[in-house]
Tab-separated table of C-alpha atoms in Angstrom:
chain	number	residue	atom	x	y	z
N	294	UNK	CA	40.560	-100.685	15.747
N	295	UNK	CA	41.688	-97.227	16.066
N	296	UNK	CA	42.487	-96.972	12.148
N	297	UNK	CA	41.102	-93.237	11.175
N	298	UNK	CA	38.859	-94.721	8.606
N	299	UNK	CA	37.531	-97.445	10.989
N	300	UNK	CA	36.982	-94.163	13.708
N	301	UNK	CA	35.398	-91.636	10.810
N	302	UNK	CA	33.218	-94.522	9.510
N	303	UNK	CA	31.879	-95.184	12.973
N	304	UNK	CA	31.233	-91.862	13.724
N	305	UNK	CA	29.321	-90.798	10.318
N	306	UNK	CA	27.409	-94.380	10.670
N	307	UNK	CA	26.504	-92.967	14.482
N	308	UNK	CA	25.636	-89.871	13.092
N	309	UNK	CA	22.980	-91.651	10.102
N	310	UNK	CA	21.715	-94.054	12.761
N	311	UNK	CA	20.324	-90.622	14.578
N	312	UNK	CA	19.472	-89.130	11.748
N	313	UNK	CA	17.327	-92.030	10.340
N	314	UNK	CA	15.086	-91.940	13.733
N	315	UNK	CA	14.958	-88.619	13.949
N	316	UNK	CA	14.042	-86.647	10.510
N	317	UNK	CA	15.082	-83.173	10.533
N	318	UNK	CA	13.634	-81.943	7.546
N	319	UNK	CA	10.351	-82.620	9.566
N	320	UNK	CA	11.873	-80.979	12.842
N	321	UNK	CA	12.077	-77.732	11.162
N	322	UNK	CA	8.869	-77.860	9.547
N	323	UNK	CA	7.472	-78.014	13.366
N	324	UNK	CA	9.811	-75.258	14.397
N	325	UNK	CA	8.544	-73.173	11.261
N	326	UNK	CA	4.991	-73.714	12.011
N	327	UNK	CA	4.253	-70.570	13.846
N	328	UNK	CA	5.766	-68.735	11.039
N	329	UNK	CA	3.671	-70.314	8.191
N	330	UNK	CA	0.102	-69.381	10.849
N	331	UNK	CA	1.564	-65.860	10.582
N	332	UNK	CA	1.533	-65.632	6.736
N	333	UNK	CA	-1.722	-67.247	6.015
N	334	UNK	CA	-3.602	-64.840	8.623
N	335	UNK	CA	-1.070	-61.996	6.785
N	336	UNK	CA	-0.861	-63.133	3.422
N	337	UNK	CA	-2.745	-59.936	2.252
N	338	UNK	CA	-0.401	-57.229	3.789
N	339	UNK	CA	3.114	-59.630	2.775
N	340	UNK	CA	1.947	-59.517	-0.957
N	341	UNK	CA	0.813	-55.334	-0.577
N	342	UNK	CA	4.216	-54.879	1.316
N	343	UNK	CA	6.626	-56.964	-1.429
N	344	UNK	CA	4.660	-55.717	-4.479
N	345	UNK	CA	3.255	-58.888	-5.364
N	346	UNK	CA	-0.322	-59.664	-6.340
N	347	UNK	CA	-2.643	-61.950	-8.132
N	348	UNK	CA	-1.637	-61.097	-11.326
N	349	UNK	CA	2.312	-61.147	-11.580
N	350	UNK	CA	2.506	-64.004	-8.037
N	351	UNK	CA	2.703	-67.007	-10.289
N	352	UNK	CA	5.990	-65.569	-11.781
N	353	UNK	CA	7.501	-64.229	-8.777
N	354	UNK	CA	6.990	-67.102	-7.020
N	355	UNK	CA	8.490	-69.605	-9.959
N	356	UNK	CA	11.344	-67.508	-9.985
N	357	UNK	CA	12.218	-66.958	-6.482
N	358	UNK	CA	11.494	-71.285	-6.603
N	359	UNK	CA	14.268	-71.611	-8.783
N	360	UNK	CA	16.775	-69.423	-7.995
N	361	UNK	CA	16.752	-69.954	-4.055
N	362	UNK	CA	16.788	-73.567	-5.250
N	363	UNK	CA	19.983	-73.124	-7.094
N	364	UNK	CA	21.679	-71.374	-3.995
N	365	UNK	CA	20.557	-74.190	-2.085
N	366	UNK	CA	21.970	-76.685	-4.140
N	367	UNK	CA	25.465	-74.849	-4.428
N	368	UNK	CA	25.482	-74.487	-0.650
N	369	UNK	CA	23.995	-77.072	0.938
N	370	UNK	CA	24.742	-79.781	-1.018
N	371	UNK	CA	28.495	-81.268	-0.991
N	372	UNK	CA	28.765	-84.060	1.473
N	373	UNK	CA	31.642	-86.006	-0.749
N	374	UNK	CA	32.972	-88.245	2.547
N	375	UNK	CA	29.882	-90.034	1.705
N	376	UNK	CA	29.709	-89.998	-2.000
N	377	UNK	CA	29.759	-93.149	-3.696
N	378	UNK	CA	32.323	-91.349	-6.048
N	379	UNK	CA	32.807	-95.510	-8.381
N	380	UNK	CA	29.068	-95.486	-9.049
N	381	UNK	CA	27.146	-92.119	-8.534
N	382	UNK	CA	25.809	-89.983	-11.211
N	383	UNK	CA	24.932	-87.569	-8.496
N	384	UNK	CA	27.903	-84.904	-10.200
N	385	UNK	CA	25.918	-85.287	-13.595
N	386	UNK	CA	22.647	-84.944	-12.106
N	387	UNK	CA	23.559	-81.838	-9.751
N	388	UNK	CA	24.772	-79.979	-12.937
N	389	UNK	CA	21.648	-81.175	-14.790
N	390	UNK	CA	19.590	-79.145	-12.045
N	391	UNK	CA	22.110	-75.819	-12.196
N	392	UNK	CA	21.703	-75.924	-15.384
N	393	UNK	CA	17.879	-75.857	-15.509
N	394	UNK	CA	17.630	-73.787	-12.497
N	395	UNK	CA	20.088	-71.389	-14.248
N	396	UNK	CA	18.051	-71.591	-18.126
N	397	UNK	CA	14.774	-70.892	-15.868
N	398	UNK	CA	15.802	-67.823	-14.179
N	399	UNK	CA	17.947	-66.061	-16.588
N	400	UNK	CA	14.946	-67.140	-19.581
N	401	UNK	CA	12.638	-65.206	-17.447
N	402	UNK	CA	15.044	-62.313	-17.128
N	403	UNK	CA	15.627	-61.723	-20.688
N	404	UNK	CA	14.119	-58.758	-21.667
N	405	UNK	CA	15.972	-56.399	-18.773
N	406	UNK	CA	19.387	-55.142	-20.598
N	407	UNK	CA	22.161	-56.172	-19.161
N	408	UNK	CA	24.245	-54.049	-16.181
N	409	UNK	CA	27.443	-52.577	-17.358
N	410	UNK	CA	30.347	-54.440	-16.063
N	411	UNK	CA	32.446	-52.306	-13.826
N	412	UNK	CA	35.489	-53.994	-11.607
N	413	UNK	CA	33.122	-54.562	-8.941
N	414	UNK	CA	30.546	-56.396	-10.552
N	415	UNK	CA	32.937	-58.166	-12.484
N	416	UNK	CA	34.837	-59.396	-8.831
N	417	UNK	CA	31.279	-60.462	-8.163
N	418	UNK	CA	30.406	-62.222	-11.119
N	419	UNK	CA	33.690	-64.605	-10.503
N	420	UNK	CA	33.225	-64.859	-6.458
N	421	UNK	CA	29.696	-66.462	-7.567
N	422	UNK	CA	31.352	-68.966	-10.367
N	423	UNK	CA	34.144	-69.433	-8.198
N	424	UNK	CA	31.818	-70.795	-5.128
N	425	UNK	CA	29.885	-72.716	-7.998
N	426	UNK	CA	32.962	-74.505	-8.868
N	427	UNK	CA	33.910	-75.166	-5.390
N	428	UNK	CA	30.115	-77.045	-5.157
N	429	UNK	CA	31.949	-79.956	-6.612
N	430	UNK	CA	35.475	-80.787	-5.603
N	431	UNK	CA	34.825	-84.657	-6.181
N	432	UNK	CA	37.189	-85.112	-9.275
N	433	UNK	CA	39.418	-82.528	-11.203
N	434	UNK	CA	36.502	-81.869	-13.849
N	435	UNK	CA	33.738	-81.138	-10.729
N	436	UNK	CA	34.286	-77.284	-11.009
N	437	UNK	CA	34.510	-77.107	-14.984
N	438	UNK	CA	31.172	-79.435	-15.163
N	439	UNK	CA	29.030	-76.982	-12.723
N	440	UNK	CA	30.545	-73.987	-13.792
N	441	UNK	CA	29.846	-74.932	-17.534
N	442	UNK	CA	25.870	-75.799	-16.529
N	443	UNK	CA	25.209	-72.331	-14.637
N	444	UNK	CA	27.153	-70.659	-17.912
N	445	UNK	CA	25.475	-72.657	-20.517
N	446	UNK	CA	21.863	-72.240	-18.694
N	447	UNK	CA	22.478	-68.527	-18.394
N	448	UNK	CA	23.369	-67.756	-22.068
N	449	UNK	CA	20.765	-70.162	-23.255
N	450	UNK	CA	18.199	-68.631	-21.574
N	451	UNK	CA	19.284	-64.982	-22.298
N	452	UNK	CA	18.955	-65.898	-25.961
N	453	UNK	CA	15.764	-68.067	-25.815
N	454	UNK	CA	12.679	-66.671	-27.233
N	455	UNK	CA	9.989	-67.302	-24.812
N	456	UNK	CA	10.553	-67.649	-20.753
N	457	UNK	CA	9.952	-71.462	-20.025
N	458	UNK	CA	6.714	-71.679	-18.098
N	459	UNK	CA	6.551	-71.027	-14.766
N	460	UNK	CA	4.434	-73.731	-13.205
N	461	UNK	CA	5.674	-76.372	-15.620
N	462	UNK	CA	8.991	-75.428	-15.264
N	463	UNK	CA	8.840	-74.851	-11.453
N	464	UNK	CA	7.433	-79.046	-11.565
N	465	UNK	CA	10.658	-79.885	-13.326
N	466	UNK	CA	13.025	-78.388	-10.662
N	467	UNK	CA	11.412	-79.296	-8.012
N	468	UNK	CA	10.706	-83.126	-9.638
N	469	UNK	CA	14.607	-83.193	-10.455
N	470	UNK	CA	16.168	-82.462	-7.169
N	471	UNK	CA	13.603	-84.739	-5.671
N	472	UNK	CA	15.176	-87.796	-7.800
N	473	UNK	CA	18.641	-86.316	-6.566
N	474	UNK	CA	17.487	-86.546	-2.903
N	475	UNK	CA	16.219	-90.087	-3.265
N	476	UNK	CA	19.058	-91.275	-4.934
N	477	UNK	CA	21.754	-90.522	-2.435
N	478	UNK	CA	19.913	-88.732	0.884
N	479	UNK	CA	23.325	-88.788	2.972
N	480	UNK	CA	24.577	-85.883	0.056
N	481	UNK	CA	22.037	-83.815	0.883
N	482	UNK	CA	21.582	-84.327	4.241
N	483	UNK	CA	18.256	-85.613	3.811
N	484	UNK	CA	18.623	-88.931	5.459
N	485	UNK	CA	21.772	-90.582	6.138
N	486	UNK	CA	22.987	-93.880	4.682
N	487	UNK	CA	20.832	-96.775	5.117
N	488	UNK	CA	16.692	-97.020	4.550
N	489	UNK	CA	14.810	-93.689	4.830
N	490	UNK	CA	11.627	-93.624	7.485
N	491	UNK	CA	8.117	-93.664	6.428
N	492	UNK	CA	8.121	-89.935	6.972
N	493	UNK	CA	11.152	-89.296	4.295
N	494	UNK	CA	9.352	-91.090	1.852
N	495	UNK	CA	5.678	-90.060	2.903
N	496	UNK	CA	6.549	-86.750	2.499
N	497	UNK	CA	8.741	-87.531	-1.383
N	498	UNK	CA	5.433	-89.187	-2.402
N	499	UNK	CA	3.037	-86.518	-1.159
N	500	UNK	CA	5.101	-84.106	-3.243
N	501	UNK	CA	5.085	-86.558	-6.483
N	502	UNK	CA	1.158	-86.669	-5.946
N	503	UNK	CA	0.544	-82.890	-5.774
N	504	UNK	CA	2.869	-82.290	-8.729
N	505	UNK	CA	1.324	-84.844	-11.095
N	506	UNK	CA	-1.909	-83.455	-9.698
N	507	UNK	CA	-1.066	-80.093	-11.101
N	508	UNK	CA	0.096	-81.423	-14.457
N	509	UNK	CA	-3.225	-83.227	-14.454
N	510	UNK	CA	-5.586	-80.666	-14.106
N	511	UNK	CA	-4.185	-77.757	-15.810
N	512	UNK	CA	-3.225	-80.008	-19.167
N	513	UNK	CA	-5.712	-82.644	-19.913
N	514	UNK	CA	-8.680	-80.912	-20.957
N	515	UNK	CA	-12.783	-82.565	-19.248
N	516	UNK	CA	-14.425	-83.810	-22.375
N	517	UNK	CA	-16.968	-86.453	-20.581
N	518	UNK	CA	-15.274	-89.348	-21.997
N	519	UNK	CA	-15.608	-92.994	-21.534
N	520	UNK	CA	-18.612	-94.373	-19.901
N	521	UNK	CA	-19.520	-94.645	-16.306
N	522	UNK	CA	-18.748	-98.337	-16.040
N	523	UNK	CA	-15.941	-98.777	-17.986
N	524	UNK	CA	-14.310	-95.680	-16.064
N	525	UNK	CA	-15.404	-97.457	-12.634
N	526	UNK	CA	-13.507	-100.313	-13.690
N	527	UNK	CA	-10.096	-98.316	-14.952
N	528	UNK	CA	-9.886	-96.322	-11.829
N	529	UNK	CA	-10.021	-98.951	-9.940
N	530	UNK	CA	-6.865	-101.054	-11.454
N	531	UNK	CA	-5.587	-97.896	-11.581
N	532	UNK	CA	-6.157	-96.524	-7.752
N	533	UNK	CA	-4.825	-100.239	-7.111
N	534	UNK	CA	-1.774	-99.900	-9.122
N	535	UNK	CA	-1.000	-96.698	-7.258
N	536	UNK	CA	-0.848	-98.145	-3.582
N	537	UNK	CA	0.717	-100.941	-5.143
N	538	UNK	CA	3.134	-98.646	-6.644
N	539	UNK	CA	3.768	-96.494	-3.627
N	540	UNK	CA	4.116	-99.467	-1.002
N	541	UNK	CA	6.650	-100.906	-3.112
N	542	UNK	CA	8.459	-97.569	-2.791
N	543	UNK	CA	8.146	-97.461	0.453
N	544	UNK	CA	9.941	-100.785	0.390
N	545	UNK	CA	12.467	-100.152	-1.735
N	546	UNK	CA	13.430	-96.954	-1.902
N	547	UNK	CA	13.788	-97.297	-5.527
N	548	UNK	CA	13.828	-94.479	-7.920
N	549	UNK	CA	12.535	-96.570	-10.419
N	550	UNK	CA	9.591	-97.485	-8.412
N	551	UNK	CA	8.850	-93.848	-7.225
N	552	UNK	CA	9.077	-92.669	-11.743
N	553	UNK	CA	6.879	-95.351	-12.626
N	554	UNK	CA	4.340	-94.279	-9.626
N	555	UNK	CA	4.498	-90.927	-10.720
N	556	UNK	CA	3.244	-91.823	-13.899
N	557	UNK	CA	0.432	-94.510	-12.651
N	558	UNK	CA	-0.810	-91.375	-10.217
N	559	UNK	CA	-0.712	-88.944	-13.793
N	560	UNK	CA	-2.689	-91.669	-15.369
N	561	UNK	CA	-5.053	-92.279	-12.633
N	562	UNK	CA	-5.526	-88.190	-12.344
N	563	UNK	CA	-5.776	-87.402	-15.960
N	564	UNK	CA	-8.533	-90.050	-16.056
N	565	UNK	CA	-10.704	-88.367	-14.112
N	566	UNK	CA	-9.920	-85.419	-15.560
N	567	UNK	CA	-11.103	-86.510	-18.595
N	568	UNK	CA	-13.482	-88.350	-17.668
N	569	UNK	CA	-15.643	-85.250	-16.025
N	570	UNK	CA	-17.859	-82.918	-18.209
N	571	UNK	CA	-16.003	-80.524	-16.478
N	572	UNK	CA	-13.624	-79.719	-13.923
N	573	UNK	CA	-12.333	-76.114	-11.770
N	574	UNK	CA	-8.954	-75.736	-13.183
N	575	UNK	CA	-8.059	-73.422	-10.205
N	576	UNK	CA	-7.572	-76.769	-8.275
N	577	UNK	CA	-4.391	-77.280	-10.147
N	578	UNK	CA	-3.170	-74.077	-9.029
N	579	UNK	CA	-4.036	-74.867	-5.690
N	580	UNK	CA	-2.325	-77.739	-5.659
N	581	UNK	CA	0.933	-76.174	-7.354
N	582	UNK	CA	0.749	-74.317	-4.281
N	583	UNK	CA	0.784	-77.739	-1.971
N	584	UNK	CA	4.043	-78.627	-4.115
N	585	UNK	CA	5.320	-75.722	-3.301
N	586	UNK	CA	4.718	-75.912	0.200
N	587	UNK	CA	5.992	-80.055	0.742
N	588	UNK	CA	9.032	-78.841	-2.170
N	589	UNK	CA	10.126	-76.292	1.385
N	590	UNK	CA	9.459	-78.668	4.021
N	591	UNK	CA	11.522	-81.632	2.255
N	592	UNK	CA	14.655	-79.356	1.426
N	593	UNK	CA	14.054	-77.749	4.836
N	594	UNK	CA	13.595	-73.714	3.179
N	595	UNK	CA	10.917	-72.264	4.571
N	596	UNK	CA	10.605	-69.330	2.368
N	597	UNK	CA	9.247	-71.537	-0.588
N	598	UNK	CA	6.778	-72.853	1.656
N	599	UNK	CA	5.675	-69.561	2.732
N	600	UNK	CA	5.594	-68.727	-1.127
N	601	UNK	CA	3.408	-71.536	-1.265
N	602	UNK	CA	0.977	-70.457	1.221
N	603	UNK	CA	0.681	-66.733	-0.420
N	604	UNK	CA	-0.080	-68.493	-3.930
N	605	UNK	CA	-2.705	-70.379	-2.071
N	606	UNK	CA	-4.269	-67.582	-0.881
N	607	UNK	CA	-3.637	-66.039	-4.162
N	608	UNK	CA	-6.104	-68.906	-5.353
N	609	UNK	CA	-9.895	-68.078	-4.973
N	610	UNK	CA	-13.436	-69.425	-4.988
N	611	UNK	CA	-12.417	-73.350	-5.498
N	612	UNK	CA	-13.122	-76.188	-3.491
N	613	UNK	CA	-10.462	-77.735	-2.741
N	614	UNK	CA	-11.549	-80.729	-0.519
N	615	UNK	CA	-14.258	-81.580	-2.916
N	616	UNK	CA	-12.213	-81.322	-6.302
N	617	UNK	CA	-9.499	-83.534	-4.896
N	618	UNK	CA	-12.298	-86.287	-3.887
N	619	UNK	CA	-13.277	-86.022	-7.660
N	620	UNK	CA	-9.753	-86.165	-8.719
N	621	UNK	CA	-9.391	-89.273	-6.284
């Protein structure tokens, strides 16, 4: 009974009982809120005072995404007393995101010449692949497998020839390392071992919804297509699929479930899309923004849901409210 596997076990499944009631990742959002009221009333003078403004946000913004995700990832991530270590992927799919995170950034960086490497910038460069290598101390090959990622991503995009695009790019990130999250929640502190509340995976699905949303909009082009009944019909089966979809995630917990009702809500979205004679594009940018913002509540950093509400802002002249009712 007093075995010190039998006393950590109890302890961490104490710890995930309280965690499962009790969702911290919402928690902070609450705490935050007075912060996010003071950006959107001064959204104006934050963009005038960082340099930022309606014409070079989008990239800031996708940029600052990724790379504070990446930091994120390195740091907060790590919880290996929990780690399924026989069956997870996790390792594989953590250097998957460094590595995109990584390709992103440095692709978007690749016209400024490099600095000249002095001893101090060299001490830094290692200090930042050293503390990328201790992300993963799982197996011997952890440290080789992250550090190769952030090195491979980094070259790669140096000698790319075009920056990957920022919202569609910013979607993948943020997509990926919501699939990490769901698949093991204790790693990332997200929820601990055991099913997830409704408020976990209400806010995972509000986040699917606003990114396939955005690919929606902003890719499938209104043409006025398919007649009035036969669209009736088809949004129907396929607004039914989706709740059908998402309460079975909600079940479940599945990462199977939540891909394939990602794609029935693209479907359902690009439908309408299509379907209209024509449709505000500027809604998809709007609700890149809403990603953005749910992206920071569910990984519990603020500052991309503040960069969320200044893109928002950034946004003008659309109805929101009434576009999404279309969309729906």
């Amino acid at each position: 009974m007093l075995n010190d596997a039998v006393v950590v076990q109890s302890a961490v499944s104490a710890f995930n009982n309280a965690a499962l009631w009790a969702p911290a990742f919402l928690w902070w959002a609450g705490l935050a809120l007075p912060l996010f009221v003071v950006v959107w009333w001064c959204g104006g003078a934050i963009m005038q005072r960082v340099g930022w403004t309606d014409d070079n946000i989008l990239g800031r913004v996708s940029i600052w995404t990724a790379g504070l995700t990446l930091v994120w990832l390195v740091l907060m991530g790590g919880n290996y007393g929990v780690l399924r270590d026989s069956l997870s992927v996790l390792p594989m799919m953590i250097a998957a995101i460094v590595f995109l995170t990584s390709l992103f950034v440095s692709s978007h960086m690749r016209t400024r010449p490099l600095p000249h490497m002095n001893w101090w910038r060299w001490i830094v460069l290692l200090g930042v692949l050293v503390i990328v290598g201790l992300s993963d101390l799982h197996a011997w090959w952890g440290p080789l497998l992250q550090i190769g990622a952030i090195a491979l991503g980094a070259v790669l995009g140096r000698v790319a020839k075009a920056e990957m695009r920022p919202i569609s790019g910013t979607l993948l990130i943020a997509l990926t390392t919501t699939v990490a999250i769901l698949m093991q929640p204790e790693f990332f502190r997200f929820g601990q071992l055991g099913n997830l509340t409704v408020f976990h995976l209400g806010a995972i699905l509000l986040l699917g919804m606003a990114a396939m949303g955005t690919i929606a909009v902003l890719n499938i082009n209104a043409r006025g297509a398919v007649r009035r009944g036969v669209f009736i019909k088809l949004k129907w089966l396929m607004r039914v699929s989706c709740a059908l979809g998402a309460a079975l995630f909600l079940l479940t917990e599945a990462v199977p479930v939540f891909i394939g009702t990602l794609v029935a809500m693209f479907v359902s979205f690009a439908m309408s899309v299509w379907h209209s004679d024509k449709f505000d594009a500027r809604l998809g940018y709007m609700m890149f923004a809403c990603a953005l913002g749910l992206f920071g509540v569910i990984t519990v950093m603020p500052v991309i849901t503040v960069m969320g509400i200044l893109y928002w802002q950034s946004v003008k002249g659309c109805n929101f409210w009434r576009n999404v009712k279309r969309l729906l």
